[in-house]
mmCIF file of C-alpha atoms in Angstrom:
data_model
loop_
_atom_site.group_PDB
_atom_site.id
_atom_site.type_symbol
_atom_site.label_atom_id
_atom_site.label_comp_id
_atom_site.label_asym_id
_atom_site.label_seq_id
_atom_site.Cartn_x
_atom_site.Cartn_y
_atom_site.Cartn_z
ATOM 1 C CA UNK A 25 57.555 -1.394 -47.278
ATOM 2 C CA UNK A 26 58.594 -4.569 -45.475
ATOM 3 C CA UNK A 27 57.265 -5.295 -42.018
ATOM 4 C CA UNK A 28 59.573 -8.069 -40.837
ATOM 5 C CA UNK A 29 59.266 -10.383 -43.842
ATOM 6 C CA UNK A 30 55.604 -9.670 -44.497
ATOM 7 C CA UNK A 31 55.295 -7.738 -47.774
ATOM 8 C CA UNK A 32 51.936 -6.032 -47.749
ATOM 9 C CA UNK A 33 50.547 -2.746 -48.927
ATOM 10 C CA UNK A 34 49.523 -0.702 -45.953
ATOM 11 C CA UNK A 35 46.257 0.700 -44.747
ATOM 12 C CA UNK A 36 44.974 2.895 -41.870
ATOM 13 C CA UNK A 37 42.747 5.434 -40.276
ATOM 14 C CA UNK A 38 43.490 8.852 -38.907
ATOM 15 C CA UNK A 39 44.753 8.270 -35.421
ATOM 16 C CA UNK A 40 46.911 10.310 -33.046
ATOM 17 C CA UNK A 41 48.838 8.664 -30.232
ATOM 18 C CA UNK A 42 49.028 10.364 -26.865
ATOM 19 C CA UNK A 43 52.659 11.088 -26.133
ATOM 20 C CA UNK A 44 52.627 10.098 -22.506
ATOM 21 C CA UNK A 45 56.360 9.501 -22.650
ATOM 22 C CA UNK A 46 57.058 13.093 -23.578
ATOM 23 C CA UNK A 47 55.341 14.964 -20.751
ATOM 24 C CA UNK A 48 55.163 18.700 -21.359
ATOM 25 C CA UNK A 49 58.747 19.153 -22.385
ATOM 26 C CA UNK A 50 60.559 18.240 -25.576
ATOM 27 C CA UNK A 51 60.669 14.448 -25.979
ATOM 28 C CA UNK A 52 64.033 12.736 -26.023
ATOM 29 C CA UNK A 53 65.030 9.473 -27.649
ATOM 30 C CA UNK A 54 67.907 7.312 -28.842
ATOM 31 C CA UNK A 55 68.421 7.458 -32.595
ATOM 32 C CA UNK A 56 70.121 4.635 -34.511
ATOM 33 C CA UNK A 57 71.488 5.181 -38.017
ATOM 34 C CA UNK A 58 71.538 2.079 -40.206
ATOM 35 C CA UNK A 59 72.332 0.893 -43.689
ATOM 36 C CA UNK A 60 70.218 -1.951 -45.126
ATOM 37 C CA UNK A 61 69.939 -4.036 -48.241
ATOM 38 C CA UNK A 62 67.185 -6.403 -49.354
ATOM 39 C CA UNK A 63 67.871 -9.649 -51.231
ATOM 40 C CA UNK A 64 71.474 -8.641 -51.867
ATOM 41 C CA UNK A 65 70.530 -5.327 -53.511
ATOM 42 C CA UNK A 66 72.081 -1.900 -52.966
ATOM 43 C CA UNK A 67 72.386 -0.392 -49.516
ATOM 44 C CA UNK A 68 69.909 2.303 -48.448
ATOM 45 C CA UNK A 69 69.710 4.404 -45.280
ATOM 46 C CA UNK A 70 67.327 3.592 -42.465
ATOM 47 C CA UNK A 71 66.697 5.110 -39.049
ATOM 48 C CA UNK A 72 65.400 3.740 -35.731
ATOM 49 C CA UNK A 73 64.102 6.006 -32.952
ATOM 50 C CA UNK A 74 63.523 4.551 -29.486
ATOM 51 C CA UNK A 75 62.101 5.884 -26.249
ATOM 52 C CA UNK A 76 60.317 4.242 -23.333
ATOM 53 C CA UNK A 77 56.936 4.117 -25.065
ATOM 54 C CA UNK A 78 57.592 3.993 -28.773
ATOM 55 C CA UNK A 79 59.804 2.483 -31.429
ATOM 56 C CA UNK A 80 59.831 4.232 -34.767
ATOM 57 C CA UNK A 81 61.443 2.602 -37.791
ATOM 58 C CA UNK A 82 62.008 4.550 -41.019
ATOM 59 C CA UNK A 83 62.745 1.620 -43.357
ATOM 60 C CA UNK A 84 63.971 3.859 -46.160
ATOM 61 C CA UNK A 85 64.386 7.491 -45.174
ATOM 62 C CA UNK A 86 63.818 8.615 -48.748
ATOM 63 C CA UNK A 87 60.196 7.430 -48.956
ATOM 64 C CA UNK A 88 58.506 9.047 -45.959
ATOM 65 C CA UNK A 89 56.998 5.676 -44.986
ATOM 66 C CA UNK A 90 57.518 4.469 -41.446
ATOM 67 C CA UNK A 91 56.562 1.942 -38.762
ATOM 68 C CA UNK A 92 55.468 3.033 -35.295
ATOM 69 C CA UNK A 93 55.394 0.449 -32.512
ATOM 70 C CA UNK A 94 53.464 1.275 -29.333
ATOM 71 C CA UNK A 95 55.513 -0.647 -26.785
ATOM 72 C CA UNK A 96 52.936 -0.484 -24.013
ATOM 73 C CA UNK A 97 49.921 -1.503 -26.113
ATOM 74 C CA UNK A 98 52.024 -3.872 -28.288
ATOM 75 C CA UNK A 99 50.527 -2.558 -31.531
ATOM 76 C CA UNK A 100 52.418 -2.019 -34.784
ATOM 77 C CA UNK A 101 51.272 0.779 -37.131
ATOM 78 C CA UNK A 102 52.814 0.653 -40.598
ATOM 79 C CA UNK A 103 52.282 3.942 -42.425
ATOM 80 C CA UNK A 104 52.309 4.326 -46.223
ATOM 81 C CA UNK A 105 52.413 7.972 -47.244
ATOM 82 C CA UNK A 106 51.591 7.351 -50.907
ATOM 83 C CA UNK A 107 48.538 5.212 -50.228
ATOM 84 C CA UNK A 108 47.539 7.309 -47.177
ATOM 85 C CA UNK A 109 46.983 4.103 -45.250
ATOM 86 C CA UNK A 110 48.056 2.418 -42.004
ATOM 87 C CA UNK A 111 48.341 -1.299 -41.521
ATOM 88 C CA UNK A 112 47.558 -2.154 -37.901
ATOM 89 C CA UNK A 113 49.093 -5.307 -36.420
ATOM 90 C CA UNK A 114 48.061 -6.288 -32.898
ATOM 91 C CA UNK A 115 49.796 -8.754 -30.639
ATOM 92 C CA UNK A 116 48.079 -12.117 -30.244
ATOM 93 C CA UNK A 117 48.911 -15.648 -29.147
ATOM 94 C CA UNK A 118 50.595 -18.060 -31.534
ATOM 95 C CA UNK A 119 48.376 -21.095 -32.082
ATOM 96 C CA UNK A 120 50.369 -22.578 -34.944
ATOM 97 C CA UNK A 121 51.775 -25.985 -33.989
ATOM 98 C CA UNK A 122 55.529 -26.038 -33.775
ATOM 99 C CA UNK A 123 57.087 -28.652 -36.073
ATOM 100 C CA UNK A 124 58.422 -31.670 -34.237
ATOM 101 C CA UNK A 125 61.864 -31.086 -35.743
ATOM 102 C CA UNK A 126 62.965 -27.491 -35.395
ATOM 103 C CA UNK A 127 66.384 -27.578 -33.815
ATOM 104 C CA UNK A 128 68.288 -24.332 -33.299
ATOM 105 C CA UNK A 129 71.970 -23.886 -32.606
ATOM 106 C CA UNK A 130 74.530 -21.100 -32.365
ATOM 107 C CA UNK A 131 78.180 -21.355 -33.447
ATOM 108 C CA UNK A 132 80.649 -18.630 -32.413
ATOM 109 C CA UNK A 133 82.631 -17.111 -35.255
ATOM 110 C CA UNK A 134 86.207 -15.917 -35.389
ATOM 111 C CA UNK A 135 85.579 -12.187 -35.957
ATOM 112 C CA UNK A 136 86.584 -9.883 -33.088
ATOM 113 C CA UNK A 137 86.642 -6.096 -32.944
ATOM 114 C CA UNK A 138 85.145 -3.026 -31.309
ATOM 115 C CA UNK A 139 82.319 -0.650 -32.022
ATOM 116 C CA UNK A 140 82.071 2.581 -30.024
ATOM 117 C CA UNK A 141 84.151 0.965 -27.256
ATOM 118 C CA UNK A 142 82.060 -2.250 -27.141
ATOM 119 C CA UNK A 143 83.586 -5.628 -27.906
ATOM 120 C CA UNK A 144 82.260 -7.336 -31.019
ATOM 121 C CA UNK A 145 81.813 -11.057 -31.512
ATOM 122 C CA UNK A 146 80.430 -12.948 -34.497
ATOM 123 C CA UNK A 147 77.949 -15.814 -34.472
ATOM 124 C CA UNK A 148 76.190 -18.087 -36.935
ATOM 125 C CA UNK A 149 72.618 -19.027 -36.100
ATOM 126 C CA UNK A 150 71.351 -22.328 -37.472
ATOM 127 C CA UNK A 151 68.003 -24.112 -37.699
ATOM 128 C CA UNK A 152 68.026 -27.779 -38.714
ATOM 129 C CA UNK A 153 71.651 -27.363 -39.848
ATOM 130 C CA UNK A 154 70.724 -24.464 -42.169
ATOM 131 C CA UNK A 155 72.422 -21.116 -41.475
ATOM 132 C CA UNK A 156 69.705 -18.522 -40.924
ATOM 133 C CA UNK A 157 71.746 -15.586 -39.633
ATOM 134 C CA UNK A 158 75.291 -14.308 -39.506
ATOM 135 C CA UNK A 159 75.474 -11.856 -36.638
ATOM 136 C CA UNK A 160 78.160 -9.500 -35.398
ATOM 137 C CA UNK A 161 76.945 -8.322 -31.991
ATOM 138 C CA UNK A 162 78.113 -6.217 -29.059
ATOM 139 C CA UNK A 163 76.889 -7.323 -25.636
ATOM 140 C CA UNK A 164 75.706 -4.391 -23.526
ATOM 141 C CA UNK A 165 75.330 -2.063 -26.508
ATOM 142 C CA UNK A 166 72.028 -0.132 -26.698
ATOM 143 C CA UNK A 167 70.031 -2.376 -24.322
ATOM 144 C CA UNK A 168 66.892 -0.224 -24.576
ATOM 145 C CA UNK A 169 66.931 -0.609 -28.367
ATOM 146 C CA UNK A 170 67.456 -4.356 -28.023
ATOM 147 C CA UNK A 171 64.457 -4.609 -25.685
ATOM 148 C CA UNK A 172 62.236 -2.543 -28.013
ATOM 149 C CA UNK A 173 63.237 -4.399 -31.163
ATOM 150 C CA UNK A 174 62.762 -7.791 -29.473
ATOM 151 C CA UNK A 175 59.279 -6.752 -28.341
ATOM 152 C CA UNK A 176 58.511 -5.582 -31.867
ATOM 153 C CA UNK A 177 59.620 -8.985 -33.285
ATOM 154 C CA UNK A 178 57.529 -10.810 -30.657
ATOM 155 C CA UNK A 179 54.464 -8.736 -31.543
ATOM 156 C CA UNK A 180 54.943 -9.376 -35.244
ATOM 157 C CA UNK A 181 55.425 -13.112 -34.655
ATOM 158 C CA UNK A 182 51.712 -13.674 -34.009
ATOM 159 C CA UNK A 183 50.852 -12.253 -37.413
ATOM 160 C CA UNK A 184 53.689 -14.162 -39.048
ATOM 161 C CA UNK A 185 52.255 -17.369 -37.570
ATOM 162 C CA UNK A 186 48.896 -16.689 -39.245
ATOM 163 C CA UNK A 187 50.696 -16.061 -42.520
ATOM 164 C CA UNK A 188 52.589 -19.348 -42.130
ATOM 165 C CA UNK A 189 49.367 -21.206 -41.353
ATOM 166 C CA UNK A 190 47.904 -19.984 -44.668
ATOM 167 C CA UNK A 191 51.063 -20.786 -46.666
ATOM 168 C CA UNK A 192 51.102 -24.035 -48.702
ATOM 169 C CA UNK A 193 53.135 -26.810 -47.107
ATOM 170 C CA UNK A 194 56.781 -26.754 -48.077
ATOM 171 C CA UNK A 195 57.019 -23.066 -48.919
ATOM 172 C CA UNK A 196 57.999 -21.970 -45.399
ATOM 173 C CA UNK A 197 61.607 -22.901 -44.641
ATOM 174 C CA UNK A 198 62.905 -23.914 -41.222
ATOM 175 C CA UNK A 199 64.624 -20.533 -41.005
ATOM 176 C CA UNK A 200 61.353 -18.735 -41.742
ATOM 177 C CA UNK A 201 59.522 -20.601 -38.971
ATOM 178 C CA UNK A 202 62.293 -20.137 -36.405
ATOM 179 C CA UNK A 203 63.224 -16.539 -37.215
ATOM 180 C CA UNK A 204 59.749 -15.151 -37.714
ATOM 181 C CA UNK A 205 57.471 -17.252 -35.517
ATOM 182 C CA UNK A 206 58.861 -19.584 -32.862
ATOM 183 C CA UNK A 207 62.029 -17.708 -31.899
ATOM 184 C CA UNK A 208 61.409 -14.256 -33.337
ATOM 185 C CA UNK A 209 64.117 -11.729 -32.526
ATOM 186 C CA UNK A 210 66.740 -14.361 -31.749
ATOM 187 C CA UNK A 211 69.362 -12.232 -33.550
ATOM 188 C CA UNK A 212 69.274 -9.931 -30.485
ATOM 189 C CA UNK A 213 70.183 -12.663 -27.960
ATOM 190 C CA UNK A 214 73.926 -11.904 -28.057
ATOM 191 C CA UNK A 215 73.552 -8.125 -27.770
ATOM 192 C CA UNK A 216 72.831 -5.462 -30.330
ATOM 193 C CA UNK A 217 73.625 -6.754 -33.851
ATOM 194 C CA UNK A 218 76.007 -4.241 -35.385
ATOM 195 C CA UNK A 219 75.718 -6.338 -38.504
ATOM 196 C CA UNK A 220 73.180 -9.042 -39.294
ATOM 197 C CA UNK A 221 72.853 -10.960 -42.561
ATOM 198 C CA UNK A 222 70.092 -13.521 -43.122
ATOM 199 C CA UNK A 223 69.931 -16.469 -45.502
ATOM 200 C CA UNK A 224 68.095 -14.412 -48.127
ATOM 201 C CA UNK A 225 70.902 -11.823 -48.217
ATOM 202 C CA UNK A 226 68.924 -9.204 -46.332
ATOM 203 C CA UNK A 227 71.422 -7.189 -44.331
ATOM 204 C CA UNK A 228 71.379 -4.526 -41.631
ATOM 205 C CA UNK A 229 74.427 -2.521 -40.517
ATOM 206 C CA UNK A 230 74.582 -0.105 -37.614
ATOM 207 C CA UNK A 231 76.667 2.904 -38.647
ATOM 208 C CA UNK A 232 76.146 5.124 -35.610
ATOM 209 C CA UNK A 233 73.809 6.291 -32.882
ATOM 210 C CA UNK A 234 73.000 9.201 -30.568
ATOM 211 C CA UNK A 235 71.498 8.993 -27.110
ATOM 212 C CA UNK A 236 69.142 11.381 -25.294
ATOM 213 C CA UNK A 237 68.440 13.437 -28.401
ATOM 214 C CA UNK A 238 65.552 15.981 -28.423
ATOM 215 C CA UNK A 239 63.098 14.952 -31.112
ATOM 216 C CA UNK A 240 59.851 16.314 -32.533
ATOM 217 C CA UNK A 241 56.599 15.108 -31.003
ATOM 218 C CA UNK A 242 55.174 14.610 -34.469
ATOM 219 C CA UNK A 243 57.523 11.619 -34.976
ATOM 220 C CA UNK A 244 55.232 9.639 -32.686
ATOM 221 C CA UNK A 245 51.873 10.860 -33.999
ATOM 222 C CA UNK A 246 50.055 8.945 -36.728
ATOM 223 C CA UNK A 247 48.666 10.933 -39.672
ATOM 224 C CA UNK A 248 45.058 12.023 -39.431
ATOM 225 C CA UNK A 249 42.560 10.887 -42.097
ATOM 226 C CA UNK A 250 44.574 7.836 -43.181
ATOM 227 C CA UNK A 251 42.573 4.621 -43.692
ATOM 228 C CA UNK A 252 43.273 1.769 -41.282
ATOM 229 C CA UNK A 253 43.036 -1.927 -42.032
ATOM 230 C CA UNK A 254 44.333 -5.209 -40.623
ATOM 231 C CA UNK A 255 46.331 -8.075 -42.133
ATOM 232 C CA UNK A 256 43.222 -10.255 -41.762
ATOM 233 C CA UNK A 257 41.386 -7.995 -44.204
ATOM 234 C CA UNK A 258 44.266 -8.407 -46.641
ATOM 235 C CA UNK A 259 44.140 -12.190 -46.354
ATOM 236 C CA UNK A 260 40.360 -12.254 -46.790
ATOM 237 C CA UNK A 261 40.429 -9.852 -49.739
ATOM 238 C CA UNK A 262 38.253 -7.255 -47.956
#
């Protein structure tokens, strides 16, 4: 399972999250239906569930693996059903020095259209004259999802910075550093990206969504008896 661009096998402990957002009634959420591809491969279905307290990402709905982001605590839990593990990523400050030359720019594209009544515009996002993203976005579309996904990217950025610090010089591209560390989540700056394609041919396409949908409480509860571990333990070989 990918968490951002970190490719790590997961680990975790049994842990249940209190569903403060749900009260005593049935919890409600916004559900986004997506299609994704990795490295130019075939499309596969994904799902994103958002409410005030949690963001749940099912990166490939056929696997049973998922990511749960506690928006209040700013903690990412990445659950692997096969390994019965949970990788726990906590928010922390970025101490990695920003390169002296890391210039970002945005160039509007020519594409225009509509999605669910929202106007679409296209953009190309560059870092040091390299195109990092092609984005088709709708301003004002799904603002709660934009906020949750941006916070998720910000939380992940601290861990990505540690990964970059331990990566041999020259292997991290300017796009990697901008997109994952120093301006994480910049693809959401123009509104919700109905389509986003990065320089590695990873693509996400929004196919539909439903608002205020009753959902099961279990969607926001981590499995009991799973083993928890941190990315630091992975790096240190523990």
